[in-house]
Each structure stands twice: as C-alpha cells, then as structure tokens.
Amino acid sequence: MTGLDPLPLSGRQPRAVRSALAVLEEVVAAGPGVTAKEISAALKLPQATTYRLLNLLVGEEYLVRLPDLRGFALGRRAARLALPVVTTPPTAARAVVEHLRGLVRWGVHLASFTTGQVALVDPDPDHPPAEPTLIARYPHASALGKLLLADQPDWRAVSRDLRRFTEHTVVDAVALDRQLTAVAATGLARQCGELRPDRGCLAVPVRGPGTGALVAGLALAGPPDRVAEPNEELVALLREHAERLSPLLA
Amino acid sequence: MRNGALAGLRRRSPVHGLDRRNLRPVEVLAQSVSTAAPAAGMATVPAIVATTAGTATVWSFVLATAVALAVGACIATFTRRMAAAGSLYSLTAKGLGPGAAFACGAALLAGYAVLLMAALAGAALYTDAFLTRLGLAAPPAVGAATVVVLAALAGGLVLRGVRVSARIVLAVEAVSITVMLVIFGVLLAGPPAPPAPAAATPGWSLVGVAAGVLPALGAFIGFEAATALGVEARKPFVSVPRAVLGTAGLVGLLSLLAAHTQVVGFAGALGGQPEPVVTLAAAHGTPWLAVLLDLGIATSFVACTLATTNALVRVLFSMARDRIVPRPMGATHGRYRTPHVAIAVAVPVGAAVPAALFLAGVPGLTVLRGLLSVATAGYLVAYLLVALAAPLFLHRIGELTPAPVVVTALAVPVLAGVCGVFVVSALGGAVPIVLGALVLAALAWYAVLRVRRPRELAAIGVYDEPSAADVHTASGPAGRAR
C-alpha cells in the first residue's frame, strides 16, 4: 500500500484533478441522468478525457452509472464530501417525545435516518446517551442502528465492521441477518447490553405516511434485564407515539 | 426530463444474494490467473505450438499475447462500466443484443464446463504421473476416483463462499507458478545440453507463426474469468479490468519464458516432444525437476478446477436470473452467499465426463487434449463476440472514441482467422462431432426459448445495476425520498 507515501503532483496531474472536480460539479449541476457527451460539451473537455475521468469517478464510487448505462448520478460516497445536514425536529414533534418522557421512567431518544446514518436529533436530557458517535459508526450494536440496517436492501453494504463491544454484541453475520429479518417483520428492534453492558434499548420505526419510507426511530433506553422482558405495554406506548410523530417528521 | 432519471432504480440489485463487494483485488486477479492455468500451459503448450511454428514459436506467443491483450481491452470497455456475474455473456448482451448474447453464453458455458472437465482430468493425470515417478503406479480407476474426489472438494470449497475459494485458489496458484519459475530458472541458468532431436521441425515462416497462434492462444483461455466476480469484487470497475489485462500480460510473459527456454534447450527441435521439460531436465542432469514439474502442473490444474467452477456457476446463476435456464439455479445460499443450486448441478456433470472417459480406458493425455480443444472452441467464439460487441456498446451509450474501434478492427479478423484454422485443424477427430452436437443442442435450446420465453430472451444480460441505496440525492439515498 502506498497510501501514506507522499504523492508528488507532477506534470499534467493538477489539471486532471481540477477536471475531475469540474466533472463532479457538472453532474450535480445538471442533475441525475446527465450523459458523458453532455458533460464533455458543457466543460469543453476532450471526449476521451471526459470518459476516462467519469470511469475513474465511477470506479471510486463518487459517481454511479444509472441502469441505462448512459446517465450518471452522484454515488453514495459523494455524501462524504459534505457534512450531513441534520435538521432539528419541529416543536410539535419534540412535544410528542416530551410527552412520552413524562409517561415512562426510561430514557427516550429520537433519531433521524434521513442522512443514511443514525443521527440522534432529540436525545433525552435526563438520560443522555454516552456514545452517539459509536451508534452512528457501528449500527449493528444499537437498537436504532438495527432499525436502519433492517430497512436496507443489503445491510452488508452499509455495515462491514461488525465490531464486538460486549459479550452480547451480535458479530456473526448470519445471526445478525436473522435478527434484522425479524426486526423488519415485527417493526421492533431490541438490544440488551450490546454496546454497553449496563444499557439496553427498545426502538420502533417512524415511517412517512403514505410512502412508508423509514425517516426516524424512537427508542427507550433502560437496564438490559428490563429491556429483555416482553414489555408489551411499553412497546404499545412507544408505537403510539411513533405513530403521532410520523406526520410531523416525514 | 431529468427528474425521471432515478425513477427506474430498483430497490435491490437483480443479482442480490451474492456476497456483494467483498473480494480484494489480488483475489480477483487469482481467479483469472488460475483459470488460465499458466503453469500447466508453460510445460505443455510450447511443444504443441512448435509443431507448426518451429523456431518461430516465440513469435507465435508474442502474437497470441497481443490478441489476448486486445480481447482484454474489449472486455475492459464493459467491466469499467458495469459489474456482472455472467462474464462475457452478460457483457455481449449490452453490445450485440439477445441473439448474439445467447450464442456467447452457450459458447462460454461450454468453454467453462469443458475447461472444468479438462482441469479435473489434468489434475488426475499429473497426480498419477507424480505418483508413478515416485514408483506408485495406479490403474485408470484411481484416475476416475481422483476426479470425483477433487470435484467434490472443489464443489464444497466453492459453495463455502467466494472469499474462501478465492484465497485457496490464490495460495495454490502461487505455489504452482513459483515451482515453474524455479524449474525454468534452473534450466535457463545451466549450460545448454540439447538432447537428440525427436523429429525434424519447420524453420521460421510467417505461415508457421500464424498457424502457431491458435495453440498459443490455448495458454490464455480463461484469462477473462475475473469478469464473473464483478458483483463480488470490492471495487469492480477498477479491479476486474486490471485483473483481466494483468492476466493476459502475466500469462504472456510466463509463456514467452517457457517457449524461449524450450526452443533454446532443444536447439530448434522442440516440435512433437511429448514431455519437453522432462526431457530437458534429464539432459540437463537434474531429473528431480521432473517430479517438481508434475507437482507444479497438478497444483495448477487444481487451482484451475476451483476457479473455473467459480466462473461456471456464476454464468449459470446469471442465466437463471435471466430466466433462460431453470430458475432454481439462480438461488443463493443464505449463509455462504454462493449460487448453491448451480454448484450442485454443474459439479457432478463436470466430474462425470472425465471420470467416465478414464473408466472407459481412454488414455489420459487424449482425454485432456480433446477436452481442451472443445473448451478452446467455446472460448474463441465468446472472445470473437465480445470483441465485436465492445464498440457497438460504446456507440449505444454515446461514449465511442476511435481507439476501441481500432482494437476491434485488429482483433476480430485475427480471431475469425484463428477460428477458421481451428475448424480445419480439428477435422477428422472426435472434436468436431462433439462441437457439432453442442451447437445443435444450443440451437434447439434457442428455438425453445424463442417460442416459450420470447420476452425473457429479449431482456437477457442481467448485471449489478445500481440500486436506490447507491445513489446520493439531496434527501439522502434515493430510496428514502420515495
């Protein structure tokens, strides 16, 4: 691997880097579906150069080729070039979460999934979660993360590093796959001491009305042995509040 | 107009179920190198080329390398833009349409299936030769048993997951190439000790060089096999084209080294030598090299068995997802993420043919040569079609430049010529009968599909389309926006 070696820019390379960035900008400006010919014409770049740059950017997953193989769009990796925009939930939504906090003695957290990651947008001030960055990076070990993974067409593409945090962390891909199938079927995710031995969590999805798209997750955090119980009344309460959040967040 | 561009995105890839984006570049490369089995080729192919090319053997290999690189460039045209599991079959569909893609698929299926049979036969044959040199002669039934055991082992490893089989292929192939480099290093370093010429061989002639290209290309077949791992490679658009072109270059270099060593060693009388490297080793005063050689060839064939099975089942898998072979073959194993039904169908068939031939008492070398001839025919047709498809594909997606047209214009006539030479050279043996039967079977299959599944046939060419989750839009991955 030469990743750490100093990489001198020489000859025509600075121009190539500038052109590659210009191609990225042009795809954003023109919108998904723009073709190689259109990009080449817009940037006044030679066609062969444009095609080579496009293939390079597709190879590195900054761009994707759309199914017709002609058009381009921004790839998932391009999301890393900008800070994810996490919007504060509207006051009405926060009021619903606050209402639930008044009914239970557990920590109540609201997370947004619109950035493709678990982003805690309304963590419980009285029971602050200790590891928001870990939850975002290792979704397999948290209940909110499991909701996100269960909604993916292929969770393996999103979560590659199944890190072990405690003896309860599910790190076997097959076992996790089975668990996520159950989460998708029941709409309830549960973890008992998988991220921290002394903390467990129950989470239910908040889906957009009509579309059914996953937009957020509502979670209850408490002692792992209590989380492991059926908790039917708590779950019903959680689902009821998730239902009320749906028109406010989608 | 552009707003509709994302409407066609699927929620999940049509080739879902495979272990997506998980193979390292070196494992992808090993798949191609092993299917081409350079160690076995280094020991056997130069002598076959020399029967027609004589002292110009090295030039035939230079030409064959150029052809392989040109075909590799055509394949790279596709693999830089799409990731498929169906190898050249899925690629041809995007350039030439369903009829030609079907022909390419049938040819490639025959190529991989028969290469699997040949690799199994070769592994059994050279294991047997290895044991014989150690003084343990075995009856033909042992050869058949070796084939069955090896096939079961290969099937199990290929089922166990693409990473497991790729790593074993890499290790085994590294051993066989190292062994060959040691052998040829020893032979080149020593003083030339020409043994008595076995037969008169032709001198340098342009016709000889041209006629030698066909057997020389035999050393390359399978170099495109990394294409079948497009879905499973970590960065498919980078690592697959590199693996295919790198293999063409590597096999070319190794073959040139082998051809040069042998031509020099025999002082021009290489043609028709049954075991040239063994004879050279004996003349050189290092008979232990013969034992090492058999070991190297046997391991090369073992790696080839695994790698070819990997490629074969992924072509079957893609055809099943295209609905042109029975649908269950497109199923994948929940735990191992490999096409397990296709493996269960392909491996027994691949083992049965060489095992039956061994049991029937057909000499091992005849089995191996016959099978390799049939496989070569399949590959030549597939290479010809994919080379034709490349510029048409680029034209269709509006990215045509002059270079690919030039490459195709050079490669296609040579390949067509080589195909012609092949047909003429094979006349009179059992090979044309087998090929004829295969062509008839493919035509019948095509006719059935035309009548019963015209819609599916028109839409063949499944590949790993970007799904909604792969596209970044203002509101996150596109799937969430809907």
XYZ file of C-alpha atoms in Angstrom, chain B residues 7 28 76 225 323 347 369 419 453:
9
model
C -37.452 6.500 -11.444
C -9.909 -11.229 -8.185
C -12.346 -3.842 -20.005
C -12.643 -15.331 -15.651
C -34.893 -16.937 -16.853
C -20.008 -30.038 -10.416
C -6.157 -32.740 -25.254
C -11.498 -19.907 -35.532
C -39.953 -17.227 -23.402
